[in-house]
mmCIF file of C-alpha atoms in Angstrom:
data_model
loop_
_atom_site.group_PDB
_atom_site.id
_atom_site.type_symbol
_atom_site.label_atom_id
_atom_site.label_comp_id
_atom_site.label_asym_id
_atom_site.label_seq_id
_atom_site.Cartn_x
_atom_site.Cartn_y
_atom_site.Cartn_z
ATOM 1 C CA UNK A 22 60.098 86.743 143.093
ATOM 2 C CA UNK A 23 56.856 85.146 141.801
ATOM 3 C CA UNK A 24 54.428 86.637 139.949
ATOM 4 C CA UNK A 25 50.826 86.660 138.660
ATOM 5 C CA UNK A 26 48.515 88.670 135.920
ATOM 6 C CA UNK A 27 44.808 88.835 135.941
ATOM 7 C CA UNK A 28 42.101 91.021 134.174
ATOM 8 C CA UNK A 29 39.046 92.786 136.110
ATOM 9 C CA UNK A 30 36.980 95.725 134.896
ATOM 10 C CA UNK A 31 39.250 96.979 131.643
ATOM 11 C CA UNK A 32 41.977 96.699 134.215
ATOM 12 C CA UNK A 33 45.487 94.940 133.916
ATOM 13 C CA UNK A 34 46.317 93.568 137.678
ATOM 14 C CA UNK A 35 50.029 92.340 138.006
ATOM 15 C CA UNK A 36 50.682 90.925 141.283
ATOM 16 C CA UNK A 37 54.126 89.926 142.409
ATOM 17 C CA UNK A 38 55.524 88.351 145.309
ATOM 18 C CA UNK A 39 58.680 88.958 147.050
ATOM 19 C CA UNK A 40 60.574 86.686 149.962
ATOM 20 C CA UNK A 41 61.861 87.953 153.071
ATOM 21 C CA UNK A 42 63.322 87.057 156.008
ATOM 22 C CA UNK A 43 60.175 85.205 157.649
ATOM 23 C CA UNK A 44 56.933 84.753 154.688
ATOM 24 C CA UNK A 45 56.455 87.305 151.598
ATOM 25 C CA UNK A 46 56.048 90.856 151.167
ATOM 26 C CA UNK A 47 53.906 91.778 148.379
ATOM 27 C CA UNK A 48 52.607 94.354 145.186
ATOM 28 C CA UNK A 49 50.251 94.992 142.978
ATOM 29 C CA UNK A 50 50.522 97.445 139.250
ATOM 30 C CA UNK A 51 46.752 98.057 138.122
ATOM 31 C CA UNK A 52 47.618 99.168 134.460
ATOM 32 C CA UNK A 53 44.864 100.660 131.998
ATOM 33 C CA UNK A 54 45.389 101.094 128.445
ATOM 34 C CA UNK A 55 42.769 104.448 126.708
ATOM 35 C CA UNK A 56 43.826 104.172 123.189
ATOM 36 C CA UNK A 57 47.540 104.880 123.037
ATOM 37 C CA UNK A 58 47.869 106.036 126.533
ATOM 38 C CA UNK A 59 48.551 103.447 129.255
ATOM 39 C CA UNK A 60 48.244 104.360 132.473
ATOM 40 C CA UNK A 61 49.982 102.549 136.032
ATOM 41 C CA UNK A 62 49.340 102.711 139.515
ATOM 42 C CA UNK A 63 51.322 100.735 142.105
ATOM 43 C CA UNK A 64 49.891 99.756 145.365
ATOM 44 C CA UNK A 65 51.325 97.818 148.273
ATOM 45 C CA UNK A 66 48.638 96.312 150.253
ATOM 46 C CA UNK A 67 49.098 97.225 154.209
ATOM 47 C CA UNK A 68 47.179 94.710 155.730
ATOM 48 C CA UNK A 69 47.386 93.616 159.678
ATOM 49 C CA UNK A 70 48.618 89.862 158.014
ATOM 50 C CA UNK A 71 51.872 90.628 156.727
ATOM 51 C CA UNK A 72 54.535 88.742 155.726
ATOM 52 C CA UNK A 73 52.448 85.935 153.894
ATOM 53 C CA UNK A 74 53.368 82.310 154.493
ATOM 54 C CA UNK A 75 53.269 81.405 150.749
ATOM 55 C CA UNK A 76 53.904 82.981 147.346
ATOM 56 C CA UNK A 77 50.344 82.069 146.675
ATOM 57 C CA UNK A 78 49.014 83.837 149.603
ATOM 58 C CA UNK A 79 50.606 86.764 148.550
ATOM 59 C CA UNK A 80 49.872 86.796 145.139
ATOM 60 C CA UNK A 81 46.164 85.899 145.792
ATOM 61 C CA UNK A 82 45.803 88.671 148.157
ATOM 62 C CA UNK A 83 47.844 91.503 145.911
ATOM 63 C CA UNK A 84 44.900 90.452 142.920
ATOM 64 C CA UNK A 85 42.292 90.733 146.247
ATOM 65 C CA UNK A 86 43.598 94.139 146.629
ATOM 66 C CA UNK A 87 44.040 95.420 143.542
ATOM 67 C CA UNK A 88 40.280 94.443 143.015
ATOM 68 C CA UNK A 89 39.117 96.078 146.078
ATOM 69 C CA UNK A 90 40.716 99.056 145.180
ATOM 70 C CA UNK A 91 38.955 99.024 141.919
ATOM 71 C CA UNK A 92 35.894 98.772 143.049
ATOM 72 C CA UNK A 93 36.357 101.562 145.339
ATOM 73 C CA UNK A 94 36.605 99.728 148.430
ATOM 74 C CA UNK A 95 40.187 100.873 149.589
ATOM 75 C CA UNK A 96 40.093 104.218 151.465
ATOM 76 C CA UNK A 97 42.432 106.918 149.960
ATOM 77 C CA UNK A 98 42.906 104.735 146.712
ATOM 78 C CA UNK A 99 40.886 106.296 143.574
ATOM 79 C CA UNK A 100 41.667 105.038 140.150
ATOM 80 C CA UNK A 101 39.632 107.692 138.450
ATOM 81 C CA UNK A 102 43.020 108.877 137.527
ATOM 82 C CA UNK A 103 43.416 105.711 135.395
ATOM 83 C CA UNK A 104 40.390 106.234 133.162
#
């Protein structure tokens, strides 16, 4: 398993990267800290592309996500429960 952190918007993005059978599967944790309260949400992009070829594929597209979902581009995701 491979992984990768970022930071967008007061956000934490941890992306990981799993192998399967044929390419990798893969996650992202958008983590938010308010003081002494942290906060997670996990989210496990379903997009028409899966398995990746590459671990860097996958890890690229988990911070992709994870970004889009911030920004309020992901239907059904809201991270107002982060804040």
């Amino acid at each position: 398993m491979a992984s990768r952190v970022a930071q967008y918007k007061g956000f934490i993005l941890s992306a990981s990267a799993r192998a399967m059978v044929q390419g990798f599967s893969n996650q992202v944790c958008l983590t938010r800290h308010n003081g002494p309260d942290t906060k997670e949400m996990i989210l496990t992009p379903s997009l028409p592309n899966l398995p990746y070829a590459d671990e860097g594929e996958a890890l690229e597209s988990a911070l992709n996500y994870g970004r889009a979902a911030i920004d309020g581009l992901i239907t059904g995701i809201d991270v107002a429960s982060l804040y």
